[in-house]
PDB file of C-alpha atoms and ligand atoms in Angstrom:
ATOM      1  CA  UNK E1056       0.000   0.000   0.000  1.00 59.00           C
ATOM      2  CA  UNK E1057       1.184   3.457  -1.176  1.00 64.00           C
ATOM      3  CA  UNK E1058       1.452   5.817   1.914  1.00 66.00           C
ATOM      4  CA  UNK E1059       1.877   9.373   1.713  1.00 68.00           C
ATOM      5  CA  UNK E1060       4.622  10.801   3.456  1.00 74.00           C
ATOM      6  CA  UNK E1061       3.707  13.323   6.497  1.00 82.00           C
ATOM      7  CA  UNK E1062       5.858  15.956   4.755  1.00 82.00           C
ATOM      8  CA  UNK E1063       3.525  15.646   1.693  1.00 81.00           C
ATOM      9  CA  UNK E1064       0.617  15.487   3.807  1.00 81.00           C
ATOM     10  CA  UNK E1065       1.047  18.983   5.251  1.00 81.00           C
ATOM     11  CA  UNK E1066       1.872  20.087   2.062  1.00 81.00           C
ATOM     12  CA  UNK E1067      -1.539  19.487   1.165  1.00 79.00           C
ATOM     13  CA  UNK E1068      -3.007  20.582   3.636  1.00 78.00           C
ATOM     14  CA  UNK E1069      -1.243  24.303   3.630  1.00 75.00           C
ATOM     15  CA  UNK E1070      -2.331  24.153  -0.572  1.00 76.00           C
ATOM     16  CA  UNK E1071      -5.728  23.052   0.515  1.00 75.00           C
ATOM     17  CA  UNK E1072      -6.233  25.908   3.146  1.00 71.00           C
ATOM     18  CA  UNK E1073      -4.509  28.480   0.961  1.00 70.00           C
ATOM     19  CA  UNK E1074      -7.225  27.313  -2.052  1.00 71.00           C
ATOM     20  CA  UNK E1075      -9.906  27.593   0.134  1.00 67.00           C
ATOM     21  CA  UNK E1076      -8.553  31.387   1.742  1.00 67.00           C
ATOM     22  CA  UNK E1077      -8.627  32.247  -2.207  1.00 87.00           C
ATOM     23  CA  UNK E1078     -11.490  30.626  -2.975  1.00 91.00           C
ATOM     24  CA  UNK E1079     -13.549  32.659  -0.146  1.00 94.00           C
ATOM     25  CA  UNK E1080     -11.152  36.224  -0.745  1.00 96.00           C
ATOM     26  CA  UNK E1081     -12.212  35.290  -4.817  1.00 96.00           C
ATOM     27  CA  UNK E1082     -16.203  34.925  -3.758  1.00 97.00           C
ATOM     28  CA  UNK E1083     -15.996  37.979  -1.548  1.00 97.00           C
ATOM     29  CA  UNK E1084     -14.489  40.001  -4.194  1.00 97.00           C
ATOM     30  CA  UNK E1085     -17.327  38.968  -6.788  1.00 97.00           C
ATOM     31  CA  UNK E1086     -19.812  39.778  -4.588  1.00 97.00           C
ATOM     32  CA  UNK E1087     -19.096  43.252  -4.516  1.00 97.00           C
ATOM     33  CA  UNK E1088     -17.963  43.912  -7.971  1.00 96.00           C
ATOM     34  CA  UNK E1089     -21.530  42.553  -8.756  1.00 96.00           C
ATOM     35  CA  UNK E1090     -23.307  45.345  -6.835  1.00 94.00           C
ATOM     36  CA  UNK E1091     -22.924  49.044  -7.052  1.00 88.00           C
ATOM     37  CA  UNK E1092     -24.759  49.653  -3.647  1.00 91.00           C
ATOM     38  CA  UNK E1093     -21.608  50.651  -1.628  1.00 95.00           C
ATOM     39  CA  UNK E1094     -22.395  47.754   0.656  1.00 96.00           C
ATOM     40  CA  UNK E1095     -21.785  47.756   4.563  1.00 95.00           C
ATOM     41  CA  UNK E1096     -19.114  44.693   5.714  1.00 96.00           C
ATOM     42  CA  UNK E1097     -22.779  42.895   7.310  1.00 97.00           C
ATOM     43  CA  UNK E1098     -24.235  42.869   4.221  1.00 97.00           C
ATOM     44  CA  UNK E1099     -21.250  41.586   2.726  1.00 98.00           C
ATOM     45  CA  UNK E1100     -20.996  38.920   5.050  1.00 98.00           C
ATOM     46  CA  UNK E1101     -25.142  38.145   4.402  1.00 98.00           C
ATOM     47  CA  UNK E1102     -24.482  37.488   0.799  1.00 97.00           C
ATOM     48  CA  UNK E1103     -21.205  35.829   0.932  1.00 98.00           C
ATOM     49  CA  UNK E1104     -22.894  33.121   3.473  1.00 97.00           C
ATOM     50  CA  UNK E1105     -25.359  32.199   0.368  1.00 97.00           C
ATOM     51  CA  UNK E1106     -22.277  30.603  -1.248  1.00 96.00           C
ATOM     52  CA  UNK E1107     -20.356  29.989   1.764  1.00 96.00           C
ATOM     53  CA  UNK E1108     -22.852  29.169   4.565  1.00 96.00           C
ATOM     54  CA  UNK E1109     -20.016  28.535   7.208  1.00 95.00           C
ATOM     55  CA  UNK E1110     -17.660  31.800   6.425  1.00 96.00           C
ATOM     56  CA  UNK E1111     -17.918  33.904   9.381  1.00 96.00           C
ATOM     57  CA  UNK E1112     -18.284  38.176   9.622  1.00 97.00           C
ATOM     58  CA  UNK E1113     -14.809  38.167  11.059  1.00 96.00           C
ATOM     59  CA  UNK E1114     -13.615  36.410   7.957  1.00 96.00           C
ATOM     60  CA  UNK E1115     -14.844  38.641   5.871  1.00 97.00           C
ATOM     61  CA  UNK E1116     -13.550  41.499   7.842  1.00 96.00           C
ATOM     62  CA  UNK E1117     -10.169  39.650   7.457  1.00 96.00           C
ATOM     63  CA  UNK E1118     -10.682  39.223   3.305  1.00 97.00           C
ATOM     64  CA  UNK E1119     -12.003  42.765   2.931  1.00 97.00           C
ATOM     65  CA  UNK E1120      -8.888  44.538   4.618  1.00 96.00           C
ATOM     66  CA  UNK E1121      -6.818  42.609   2.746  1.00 96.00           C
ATOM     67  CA  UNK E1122      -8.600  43.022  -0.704  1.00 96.00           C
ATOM     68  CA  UNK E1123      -8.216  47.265   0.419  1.00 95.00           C
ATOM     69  CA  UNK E1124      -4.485  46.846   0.899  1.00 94.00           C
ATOM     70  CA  UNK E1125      -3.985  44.984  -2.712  1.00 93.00           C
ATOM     71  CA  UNK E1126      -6.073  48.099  -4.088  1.00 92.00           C
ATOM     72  CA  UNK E1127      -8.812  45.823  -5.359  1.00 94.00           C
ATOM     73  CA  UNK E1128     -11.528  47.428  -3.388  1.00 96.00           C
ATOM     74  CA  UNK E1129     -12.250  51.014  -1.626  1.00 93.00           C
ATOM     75  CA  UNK E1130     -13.238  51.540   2.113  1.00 92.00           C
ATOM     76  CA  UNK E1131     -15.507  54.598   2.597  1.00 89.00           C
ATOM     77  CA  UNK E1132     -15.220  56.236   5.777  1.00 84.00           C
ATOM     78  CA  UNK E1133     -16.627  59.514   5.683  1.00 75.00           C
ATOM     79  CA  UNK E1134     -16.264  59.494   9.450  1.00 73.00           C
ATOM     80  CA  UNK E1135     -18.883  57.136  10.392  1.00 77.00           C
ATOM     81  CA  UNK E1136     -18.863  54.223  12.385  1.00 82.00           C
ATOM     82  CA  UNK E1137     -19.824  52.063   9.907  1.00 89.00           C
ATOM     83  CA  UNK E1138     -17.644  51.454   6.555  1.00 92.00           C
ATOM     84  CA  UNK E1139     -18.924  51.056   3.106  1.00 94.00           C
ATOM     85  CA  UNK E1140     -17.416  49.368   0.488  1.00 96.00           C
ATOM     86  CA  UNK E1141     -16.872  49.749  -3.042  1.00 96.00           C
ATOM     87  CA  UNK E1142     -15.289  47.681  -6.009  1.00 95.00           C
ATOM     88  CA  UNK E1143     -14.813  50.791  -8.119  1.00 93.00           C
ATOM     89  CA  UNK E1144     -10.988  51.758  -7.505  1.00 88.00           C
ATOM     90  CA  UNK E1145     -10.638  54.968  -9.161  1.00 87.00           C
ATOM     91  CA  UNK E1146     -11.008  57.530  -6.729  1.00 85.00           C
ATOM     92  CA  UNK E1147     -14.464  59.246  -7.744  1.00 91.00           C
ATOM     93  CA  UNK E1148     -16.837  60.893  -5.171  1.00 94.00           C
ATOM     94  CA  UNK E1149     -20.235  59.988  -4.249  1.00 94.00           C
ATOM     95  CA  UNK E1150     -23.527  60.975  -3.504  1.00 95.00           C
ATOM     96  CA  UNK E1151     -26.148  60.007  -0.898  1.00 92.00           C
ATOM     97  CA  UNK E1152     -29.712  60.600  -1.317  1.00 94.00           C
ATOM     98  CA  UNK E1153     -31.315  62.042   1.787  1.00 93.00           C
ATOM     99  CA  UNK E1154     -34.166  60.212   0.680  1.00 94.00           C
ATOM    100  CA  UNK E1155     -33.502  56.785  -0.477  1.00 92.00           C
ATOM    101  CA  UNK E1156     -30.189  56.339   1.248  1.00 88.00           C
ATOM    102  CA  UNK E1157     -28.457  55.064  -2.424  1.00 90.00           C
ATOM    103  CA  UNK E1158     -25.270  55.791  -2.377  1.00 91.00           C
ATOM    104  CA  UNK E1159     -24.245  56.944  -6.108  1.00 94.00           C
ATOM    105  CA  UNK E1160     -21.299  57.077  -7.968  1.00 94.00           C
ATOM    106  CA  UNK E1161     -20.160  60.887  -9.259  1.00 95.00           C
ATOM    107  CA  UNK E1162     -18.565  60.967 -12.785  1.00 93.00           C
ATOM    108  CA  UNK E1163     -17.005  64.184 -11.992  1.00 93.00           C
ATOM    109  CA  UNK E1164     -13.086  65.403 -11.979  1.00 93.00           C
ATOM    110  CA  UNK E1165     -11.884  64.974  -8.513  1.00 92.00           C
ATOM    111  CA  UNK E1166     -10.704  68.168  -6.961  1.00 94.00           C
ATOM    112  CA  UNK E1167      -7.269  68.443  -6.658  1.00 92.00           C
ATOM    113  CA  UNK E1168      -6.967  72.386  -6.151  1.00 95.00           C
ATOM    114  CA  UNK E1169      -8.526  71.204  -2.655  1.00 95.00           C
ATOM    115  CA  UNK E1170      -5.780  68.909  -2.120  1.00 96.00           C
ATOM    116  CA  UNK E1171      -2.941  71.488  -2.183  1.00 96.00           C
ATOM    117  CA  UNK E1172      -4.785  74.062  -0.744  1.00 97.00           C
ATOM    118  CA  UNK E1173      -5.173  72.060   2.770  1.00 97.00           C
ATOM    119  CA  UNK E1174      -1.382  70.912   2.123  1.00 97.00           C
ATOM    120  CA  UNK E1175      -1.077  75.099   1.956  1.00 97.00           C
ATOM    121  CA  UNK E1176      -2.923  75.909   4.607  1.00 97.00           C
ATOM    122  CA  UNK E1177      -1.999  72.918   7.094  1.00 97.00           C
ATOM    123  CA  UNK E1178       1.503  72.299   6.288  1.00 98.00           C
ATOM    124  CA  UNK E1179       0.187  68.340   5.829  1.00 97.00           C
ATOM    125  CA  UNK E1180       1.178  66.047   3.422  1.00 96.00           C
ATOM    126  CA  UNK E1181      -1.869  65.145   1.739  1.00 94.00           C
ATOM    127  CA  UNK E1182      -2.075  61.267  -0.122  1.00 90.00           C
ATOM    128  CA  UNK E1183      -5.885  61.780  -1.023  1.00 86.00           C
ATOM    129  CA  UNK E1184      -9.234  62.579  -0.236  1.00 89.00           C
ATOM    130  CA  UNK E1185     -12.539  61.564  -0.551  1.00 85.00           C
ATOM    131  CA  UNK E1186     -15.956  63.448  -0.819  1.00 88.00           C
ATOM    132  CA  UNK E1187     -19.388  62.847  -0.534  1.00 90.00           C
ATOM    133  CA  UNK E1188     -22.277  64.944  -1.612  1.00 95.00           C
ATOM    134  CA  UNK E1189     -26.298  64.601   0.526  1.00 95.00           C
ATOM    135  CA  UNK E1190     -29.301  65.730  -1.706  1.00 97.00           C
ATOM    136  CA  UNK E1191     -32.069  63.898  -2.769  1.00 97.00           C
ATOM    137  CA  UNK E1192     -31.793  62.155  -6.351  1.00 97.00           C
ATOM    138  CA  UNK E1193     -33.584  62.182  -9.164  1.00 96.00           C
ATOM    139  CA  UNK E1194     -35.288  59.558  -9.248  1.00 95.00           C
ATOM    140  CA  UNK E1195     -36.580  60.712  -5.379  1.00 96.00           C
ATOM    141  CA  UNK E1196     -37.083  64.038  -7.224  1.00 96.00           C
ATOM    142  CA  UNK E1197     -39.211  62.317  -9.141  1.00 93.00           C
ATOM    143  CA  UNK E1198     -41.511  60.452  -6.973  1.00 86.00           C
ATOM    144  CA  UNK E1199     -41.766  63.783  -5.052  1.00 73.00           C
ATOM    145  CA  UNK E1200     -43.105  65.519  -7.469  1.00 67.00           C
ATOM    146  CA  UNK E1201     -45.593  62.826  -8.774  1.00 57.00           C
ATOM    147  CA  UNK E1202     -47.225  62.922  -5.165  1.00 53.00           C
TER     148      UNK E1202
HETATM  149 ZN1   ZN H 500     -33.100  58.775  -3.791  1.00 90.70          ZN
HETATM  150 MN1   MN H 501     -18.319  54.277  -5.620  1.00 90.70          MN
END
């Protein structure tokens, strides 16, 4: 009888939990590319568990950090408690609807006049910065006005 060695063993056991760390990271990735709702980490988590019924929220904490240090995904801040996040990598600014809480996407320059002028007036170094924009949106606008 053929026995595998215990070197080989562990061997496959590293590839298998390194395929499977992928596999999840890979599934967590595609989740979010395949929305454009600026999803919260919970929500994430809710989908990803469709595919993955045993992944838990910490794992997908784990995946998403990592995912936002390769520069494959965004975290939005904006100085709440709870982050968003975004596939989209280019920086771009957004806009939140008052009304229906969408979070959208603005195809508009990004400011970087702002940038230097805070590096002016601060003496900071500035990397980047990010910018969102409240209102109500059209489609809201919309609805509003059909009432
Ligand atoms: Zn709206
Ligand atoms: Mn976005």
């Amino acid at each position: 009888m053929v026995t595998t060695p215990n070197k080989e063993k562990l061997r496959i056991k590293m590839k298998n939990k390194r395929t499977r760390l992928t596999r999840q990271r890979k599934i967590i990735l595609e989740t979010l590319q395949q929305t454009g709702s600026h999803p919260t980490a919970d929500w994430i988590y809710q989908k990803v568990r469709e595919q993955l019924p045993h992944i838990s929220l910490g794992t997908v904490y784990r995946n998403l950090n990592i995912l936002k240090k390769e520069g494959k995904i965004l975290e939005l801040k904006y100085g709440k408690d709870v982050s968003r996040f975004d596939a989209l990598t280019k920086d771009h600014y957004h806009f939140t609807c008052e009304k229906c809480h969408r979070i959208y996407d603005l195809d508009v320059a990004l400011n970087k006049d702002l940038e230097q002028m805070v590096a002016q007036k601060t003496g900071f170094k500035i990397t980047s910065h990010q910018a969102e924009f409240y209102g109500i949106c059209s489609d809201c606008q919309k609805s509003d006005s059909s009432n």
